[in-house]
PDB file of N, CA and C in Angstrom:
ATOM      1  N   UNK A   1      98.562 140.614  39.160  1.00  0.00           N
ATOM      2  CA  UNK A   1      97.575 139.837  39.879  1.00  0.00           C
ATOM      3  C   UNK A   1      97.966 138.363  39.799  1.00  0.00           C
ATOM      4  N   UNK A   2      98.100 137.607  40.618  1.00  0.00           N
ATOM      5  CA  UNK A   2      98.544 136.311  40.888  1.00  0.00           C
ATOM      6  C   UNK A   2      97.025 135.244  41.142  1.00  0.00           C
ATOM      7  N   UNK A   3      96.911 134.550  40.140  1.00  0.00           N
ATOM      8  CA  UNK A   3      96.165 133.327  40.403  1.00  0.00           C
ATOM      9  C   UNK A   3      95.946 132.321  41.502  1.00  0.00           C
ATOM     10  N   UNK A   4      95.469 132.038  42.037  1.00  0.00           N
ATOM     11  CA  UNK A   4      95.257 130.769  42.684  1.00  0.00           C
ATOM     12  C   UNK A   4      95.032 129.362  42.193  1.00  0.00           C
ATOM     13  N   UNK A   5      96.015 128.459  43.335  1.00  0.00           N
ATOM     14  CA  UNK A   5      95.977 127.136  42.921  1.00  0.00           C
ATOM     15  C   UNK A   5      94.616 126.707  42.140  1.00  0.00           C
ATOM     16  N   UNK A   6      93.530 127.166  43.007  1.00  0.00           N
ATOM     17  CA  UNK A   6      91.920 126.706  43.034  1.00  0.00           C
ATOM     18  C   UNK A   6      91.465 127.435  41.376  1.00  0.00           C
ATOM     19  N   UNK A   7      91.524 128.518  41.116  1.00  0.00           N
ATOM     20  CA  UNK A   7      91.259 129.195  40.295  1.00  0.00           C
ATOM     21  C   UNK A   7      92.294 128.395  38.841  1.00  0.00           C
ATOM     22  N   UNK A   8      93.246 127.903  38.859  1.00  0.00           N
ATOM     23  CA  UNK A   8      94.159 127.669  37.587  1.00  0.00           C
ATOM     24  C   UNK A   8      93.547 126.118  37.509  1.00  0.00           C
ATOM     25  N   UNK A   9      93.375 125.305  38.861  1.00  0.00           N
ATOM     26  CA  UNK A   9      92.425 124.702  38.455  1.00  0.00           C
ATOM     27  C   UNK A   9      91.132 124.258  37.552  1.00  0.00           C
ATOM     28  N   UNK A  10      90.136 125.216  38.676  1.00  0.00           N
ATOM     29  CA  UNK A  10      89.246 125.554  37.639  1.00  0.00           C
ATOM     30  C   UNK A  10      88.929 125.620  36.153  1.00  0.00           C
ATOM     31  N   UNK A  11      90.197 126.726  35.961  1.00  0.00           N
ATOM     32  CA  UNK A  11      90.401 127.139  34.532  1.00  0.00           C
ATOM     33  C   UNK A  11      90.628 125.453  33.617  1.00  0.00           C
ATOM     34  N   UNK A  12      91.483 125.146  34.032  1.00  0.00           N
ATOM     35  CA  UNK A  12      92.059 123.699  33.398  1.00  0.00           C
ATOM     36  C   UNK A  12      90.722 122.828  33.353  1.00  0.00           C
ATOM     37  N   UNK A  13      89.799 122.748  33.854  1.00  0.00           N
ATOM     38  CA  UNK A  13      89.009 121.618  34.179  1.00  0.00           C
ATOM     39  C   UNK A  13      88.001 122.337  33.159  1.00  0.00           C
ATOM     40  N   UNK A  14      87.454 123.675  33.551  1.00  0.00           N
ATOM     41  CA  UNK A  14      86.675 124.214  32.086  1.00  0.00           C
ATOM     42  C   UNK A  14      87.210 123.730  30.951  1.00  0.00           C
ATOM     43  N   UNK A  15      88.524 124.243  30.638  1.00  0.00           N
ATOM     44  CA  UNK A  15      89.337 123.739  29.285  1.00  0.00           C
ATOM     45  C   UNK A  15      88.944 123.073  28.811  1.00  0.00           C
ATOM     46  N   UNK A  16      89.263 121.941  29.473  1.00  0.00           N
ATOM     47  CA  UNK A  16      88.920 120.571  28.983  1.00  0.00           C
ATOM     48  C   UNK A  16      87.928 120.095  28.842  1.00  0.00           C
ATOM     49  N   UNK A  17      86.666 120.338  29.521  1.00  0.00           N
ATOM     50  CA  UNK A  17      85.372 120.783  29.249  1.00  0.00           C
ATOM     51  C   UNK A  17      85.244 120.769  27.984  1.00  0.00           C
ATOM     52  N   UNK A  18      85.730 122.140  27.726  1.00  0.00           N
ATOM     53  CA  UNK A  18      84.866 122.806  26.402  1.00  0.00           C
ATOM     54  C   UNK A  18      85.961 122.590  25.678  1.00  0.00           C
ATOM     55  N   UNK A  19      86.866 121.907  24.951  1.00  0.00           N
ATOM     56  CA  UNK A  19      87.925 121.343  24.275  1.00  0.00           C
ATOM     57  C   UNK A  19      87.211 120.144  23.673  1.00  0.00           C
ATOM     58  N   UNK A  20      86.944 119.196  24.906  1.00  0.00           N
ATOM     59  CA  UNK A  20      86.105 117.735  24.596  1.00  0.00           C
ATOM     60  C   UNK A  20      84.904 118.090  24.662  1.00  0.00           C
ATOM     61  N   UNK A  21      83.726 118.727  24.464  1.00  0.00           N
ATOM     62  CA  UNK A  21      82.722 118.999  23.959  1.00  0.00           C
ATOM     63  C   UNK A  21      82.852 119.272  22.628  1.00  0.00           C
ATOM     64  N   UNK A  22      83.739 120.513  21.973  1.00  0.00           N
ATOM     65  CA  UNK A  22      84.371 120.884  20.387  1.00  0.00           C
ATOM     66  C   UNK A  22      84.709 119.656  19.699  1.00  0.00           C
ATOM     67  N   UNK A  23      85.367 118.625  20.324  1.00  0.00           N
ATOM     68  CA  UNK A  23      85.936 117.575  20.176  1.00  0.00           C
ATOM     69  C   UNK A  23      84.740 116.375  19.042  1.00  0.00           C
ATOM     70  N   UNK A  24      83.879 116.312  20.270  1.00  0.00           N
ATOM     71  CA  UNK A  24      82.360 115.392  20.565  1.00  0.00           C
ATOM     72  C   UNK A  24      81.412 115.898  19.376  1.00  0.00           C
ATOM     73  N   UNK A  25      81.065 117.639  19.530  1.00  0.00           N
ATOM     74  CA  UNK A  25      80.613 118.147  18.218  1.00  0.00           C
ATOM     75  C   UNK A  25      81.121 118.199  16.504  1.00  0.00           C
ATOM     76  N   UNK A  26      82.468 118.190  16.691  1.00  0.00           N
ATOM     77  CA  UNK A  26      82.638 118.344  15.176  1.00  0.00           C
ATOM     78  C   UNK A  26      82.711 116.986  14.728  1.00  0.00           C
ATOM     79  N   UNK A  27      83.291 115.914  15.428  1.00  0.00           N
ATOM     80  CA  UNK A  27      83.460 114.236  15.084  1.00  0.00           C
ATOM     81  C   UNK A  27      81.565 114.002  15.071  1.00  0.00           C
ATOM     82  N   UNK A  28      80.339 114.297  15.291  1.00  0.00           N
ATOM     83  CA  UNK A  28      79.300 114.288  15.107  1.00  0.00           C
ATOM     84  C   UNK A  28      78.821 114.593  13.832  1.00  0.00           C
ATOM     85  N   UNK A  29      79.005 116.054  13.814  1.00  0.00           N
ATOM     86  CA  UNK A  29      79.252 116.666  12.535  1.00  0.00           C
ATOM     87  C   UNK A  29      80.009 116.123  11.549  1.00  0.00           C
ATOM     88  N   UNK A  30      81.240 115.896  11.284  1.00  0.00           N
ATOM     89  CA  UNK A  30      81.693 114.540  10.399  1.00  0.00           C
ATOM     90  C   UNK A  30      81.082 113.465  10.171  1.00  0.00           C
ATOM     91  N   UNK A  31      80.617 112.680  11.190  1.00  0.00           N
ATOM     92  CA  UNK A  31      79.842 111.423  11.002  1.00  0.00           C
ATOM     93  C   UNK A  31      78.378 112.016  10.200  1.00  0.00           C
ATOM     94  N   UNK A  32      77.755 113.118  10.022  1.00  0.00           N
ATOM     95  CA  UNK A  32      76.584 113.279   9.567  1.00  0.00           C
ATOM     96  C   UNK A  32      76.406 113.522   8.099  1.00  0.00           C
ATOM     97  N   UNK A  33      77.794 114.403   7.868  1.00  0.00           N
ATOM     98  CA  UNK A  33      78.125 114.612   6.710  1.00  0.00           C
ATOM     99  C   UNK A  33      78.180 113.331   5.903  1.00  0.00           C
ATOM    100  N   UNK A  34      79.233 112.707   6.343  1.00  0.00           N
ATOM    101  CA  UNK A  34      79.383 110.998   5.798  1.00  0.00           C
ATOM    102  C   UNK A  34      78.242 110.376   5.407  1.00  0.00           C
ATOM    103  N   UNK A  35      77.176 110.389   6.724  1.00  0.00           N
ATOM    104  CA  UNK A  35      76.075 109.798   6.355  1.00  0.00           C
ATOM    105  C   UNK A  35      74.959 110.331   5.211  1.00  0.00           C
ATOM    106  N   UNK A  36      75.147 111.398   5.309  1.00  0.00           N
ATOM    107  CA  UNK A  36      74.141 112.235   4.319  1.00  0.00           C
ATOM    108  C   UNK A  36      75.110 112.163   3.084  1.00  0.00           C
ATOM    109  N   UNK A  37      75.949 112.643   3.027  1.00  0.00           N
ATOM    110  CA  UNK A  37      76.849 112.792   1.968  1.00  0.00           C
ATOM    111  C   UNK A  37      76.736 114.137   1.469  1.00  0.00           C
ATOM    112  N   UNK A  38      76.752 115.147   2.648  1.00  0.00           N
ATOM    113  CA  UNK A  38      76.574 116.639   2.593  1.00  0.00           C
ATOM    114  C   UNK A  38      76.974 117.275   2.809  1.00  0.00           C
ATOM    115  N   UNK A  39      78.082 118.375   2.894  1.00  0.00           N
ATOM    116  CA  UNK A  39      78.690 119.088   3.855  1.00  0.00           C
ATOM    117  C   UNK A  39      77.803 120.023   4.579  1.00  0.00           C
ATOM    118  N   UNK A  40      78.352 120.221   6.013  1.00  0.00           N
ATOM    119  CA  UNK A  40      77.622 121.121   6.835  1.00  0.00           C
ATOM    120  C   UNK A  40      77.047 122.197   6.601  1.00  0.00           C
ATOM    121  N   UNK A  41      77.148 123.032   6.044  1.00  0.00           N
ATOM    122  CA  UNK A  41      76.889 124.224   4.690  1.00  0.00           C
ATOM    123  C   UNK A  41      75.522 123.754   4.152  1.00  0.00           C
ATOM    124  N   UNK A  42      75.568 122.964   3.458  1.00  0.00           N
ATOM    125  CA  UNK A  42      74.788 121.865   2.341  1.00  0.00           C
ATOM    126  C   UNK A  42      73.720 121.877   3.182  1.00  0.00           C
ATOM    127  N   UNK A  43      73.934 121.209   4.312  1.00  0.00           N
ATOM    128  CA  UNK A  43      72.969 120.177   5.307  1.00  0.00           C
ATOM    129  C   UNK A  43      72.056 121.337   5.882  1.00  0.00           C
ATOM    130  N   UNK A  44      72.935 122.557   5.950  1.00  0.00           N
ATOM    131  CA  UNK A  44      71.891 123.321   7.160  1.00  0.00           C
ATOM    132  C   UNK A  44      71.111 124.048   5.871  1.00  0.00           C
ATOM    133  N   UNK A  45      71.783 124.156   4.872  1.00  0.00           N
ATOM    134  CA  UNK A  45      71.011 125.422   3.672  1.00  0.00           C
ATOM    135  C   UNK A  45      69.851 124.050   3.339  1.00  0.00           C
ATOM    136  N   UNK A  46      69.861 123.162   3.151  1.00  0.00           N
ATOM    137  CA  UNK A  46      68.928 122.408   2.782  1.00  0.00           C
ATOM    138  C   UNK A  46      67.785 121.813   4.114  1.00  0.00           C
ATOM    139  N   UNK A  47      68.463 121.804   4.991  1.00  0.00           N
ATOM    140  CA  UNK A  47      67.535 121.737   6.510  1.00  0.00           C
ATOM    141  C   UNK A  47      66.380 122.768   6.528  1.00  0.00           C
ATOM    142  N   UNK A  48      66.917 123.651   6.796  1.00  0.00           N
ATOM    143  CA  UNK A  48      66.513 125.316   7.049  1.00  0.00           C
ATOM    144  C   UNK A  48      65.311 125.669   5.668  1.00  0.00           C
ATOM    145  N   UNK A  49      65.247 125.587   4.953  1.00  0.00           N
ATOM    146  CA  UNK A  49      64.668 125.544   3.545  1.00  0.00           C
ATOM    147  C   UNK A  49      63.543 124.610   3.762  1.00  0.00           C
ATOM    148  N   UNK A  50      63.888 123.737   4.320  1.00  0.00           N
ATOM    149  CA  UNK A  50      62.828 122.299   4.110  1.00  0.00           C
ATOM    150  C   UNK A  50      62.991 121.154   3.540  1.00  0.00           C
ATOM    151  N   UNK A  51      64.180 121.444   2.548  1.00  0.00           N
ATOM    152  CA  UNK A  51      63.980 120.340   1.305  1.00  0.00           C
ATOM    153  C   UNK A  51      64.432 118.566   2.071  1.00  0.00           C
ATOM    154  N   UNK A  52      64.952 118.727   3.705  1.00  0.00           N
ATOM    155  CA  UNK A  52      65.420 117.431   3.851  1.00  0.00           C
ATOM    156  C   UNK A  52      64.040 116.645   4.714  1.00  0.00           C
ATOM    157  N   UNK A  53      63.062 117.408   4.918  1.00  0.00           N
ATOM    158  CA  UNK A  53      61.777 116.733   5.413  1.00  0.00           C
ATOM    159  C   UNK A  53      61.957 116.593   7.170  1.00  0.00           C
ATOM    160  N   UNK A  54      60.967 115.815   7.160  1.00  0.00           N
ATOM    161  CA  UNK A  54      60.835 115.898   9.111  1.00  0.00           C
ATOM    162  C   UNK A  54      61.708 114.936  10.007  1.00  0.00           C
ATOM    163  N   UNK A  55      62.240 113.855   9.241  1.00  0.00           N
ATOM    164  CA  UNK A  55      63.056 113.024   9.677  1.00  0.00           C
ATOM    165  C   UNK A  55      63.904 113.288  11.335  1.00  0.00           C
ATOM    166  N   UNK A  56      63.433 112.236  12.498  1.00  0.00           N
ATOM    167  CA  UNK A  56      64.585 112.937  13.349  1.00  0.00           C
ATOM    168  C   UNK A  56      65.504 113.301  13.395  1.00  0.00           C
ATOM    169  N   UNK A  57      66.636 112.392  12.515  1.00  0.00           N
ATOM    170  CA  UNK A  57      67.881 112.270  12.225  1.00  0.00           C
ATOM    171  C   UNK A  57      68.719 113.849  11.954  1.00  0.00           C
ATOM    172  N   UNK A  58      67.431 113.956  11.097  1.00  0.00           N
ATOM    173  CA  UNK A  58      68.140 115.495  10.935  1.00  0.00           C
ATOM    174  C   UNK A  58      68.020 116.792  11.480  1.00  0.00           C
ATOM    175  N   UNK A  59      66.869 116.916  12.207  1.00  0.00           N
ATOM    176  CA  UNK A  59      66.578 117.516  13.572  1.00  0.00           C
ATOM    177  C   UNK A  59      67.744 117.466  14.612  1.00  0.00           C
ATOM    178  N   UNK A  60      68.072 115.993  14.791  1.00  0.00           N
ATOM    179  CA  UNK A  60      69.461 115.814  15.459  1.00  0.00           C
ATOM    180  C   UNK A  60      70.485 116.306  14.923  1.00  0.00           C
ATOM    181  N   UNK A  61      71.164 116.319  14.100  1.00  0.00           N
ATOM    182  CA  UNK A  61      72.209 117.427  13.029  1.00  0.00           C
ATOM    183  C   UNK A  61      72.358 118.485  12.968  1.00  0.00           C
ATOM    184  N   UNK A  62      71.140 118.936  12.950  1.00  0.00           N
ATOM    185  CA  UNK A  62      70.346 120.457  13.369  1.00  0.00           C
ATOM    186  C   UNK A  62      71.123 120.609  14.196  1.00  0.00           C
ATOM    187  N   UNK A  63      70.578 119.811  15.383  1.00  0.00           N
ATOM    188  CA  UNK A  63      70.836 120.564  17.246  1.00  0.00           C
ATOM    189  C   UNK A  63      71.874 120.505  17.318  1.00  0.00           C
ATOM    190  N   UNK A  64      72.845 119.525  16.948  1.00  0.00           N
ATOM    191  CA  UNK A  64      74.278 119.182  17.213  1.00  0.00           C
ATOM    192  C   UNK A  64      75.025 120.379  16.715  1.00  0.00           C
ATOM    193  N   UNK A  65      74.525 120.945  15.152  1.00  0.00           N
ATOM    194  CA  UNK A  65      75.495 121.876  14.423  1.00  0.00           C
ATOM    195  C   UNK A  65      75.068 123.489  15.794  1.00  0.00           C
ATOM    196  N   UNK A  66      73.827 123.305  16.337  1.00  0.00           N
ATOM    197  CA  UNK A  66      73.756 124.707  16.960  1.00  0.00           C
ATOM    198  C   UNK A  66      74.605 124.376  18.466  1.00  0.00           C
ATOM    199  N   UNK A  67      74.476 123.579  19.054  1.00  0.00           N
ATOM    200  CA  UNK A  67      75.353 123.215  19.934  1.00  0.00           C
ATOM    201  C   UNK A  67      77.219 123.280  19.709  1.00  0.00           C
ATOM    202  N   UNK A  68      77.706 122.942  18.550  1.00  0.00           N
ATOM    203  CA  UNK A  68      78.938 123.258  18.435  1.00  0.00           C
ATOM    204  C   UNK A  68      79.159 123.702  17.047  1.00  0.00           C
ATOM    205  N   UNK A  69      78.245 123.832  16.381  1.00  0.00           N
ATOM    206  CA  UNK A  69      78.875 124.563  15.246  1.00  0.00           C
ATOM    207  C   UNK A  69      79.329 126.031  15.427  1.00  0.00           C
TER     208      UNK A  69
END
């Protein structure tokens, strides 16, 4: 089965898509860790539990780790 120009396209432009999204999420994820001084592990077992409180910040960490973690 032979591809099309349009279709290998496509493909390439998803790629990169979802390459630089992975990209965007884990450099997020790094920066949160840093800031908390937690690893991702850490952050969500202590999120999830309660013990880090209502704070947005970490709500945001939250969403980010379910978005590309």
């Amino acid at each position: 089965m032979r591809m099309t120009a349009e279709a290998k396209t496509s493909l390439r432009r998803e790629y990169a898509l979802y390459t630089n999204a992975v990209a965007f999420y884990k450099k997020a994820l790094r920066e949160l860790e840093k800031k908390h001084r937690l690893s991702t592990q850490s952050f969500l077992k202590r999120f999830e539990s309660g013990k880090l409180g209502d704070d947005a910040d970490y709500f945001d960490g939250n969403g980010k780790f379910q978005q590309g973690g």
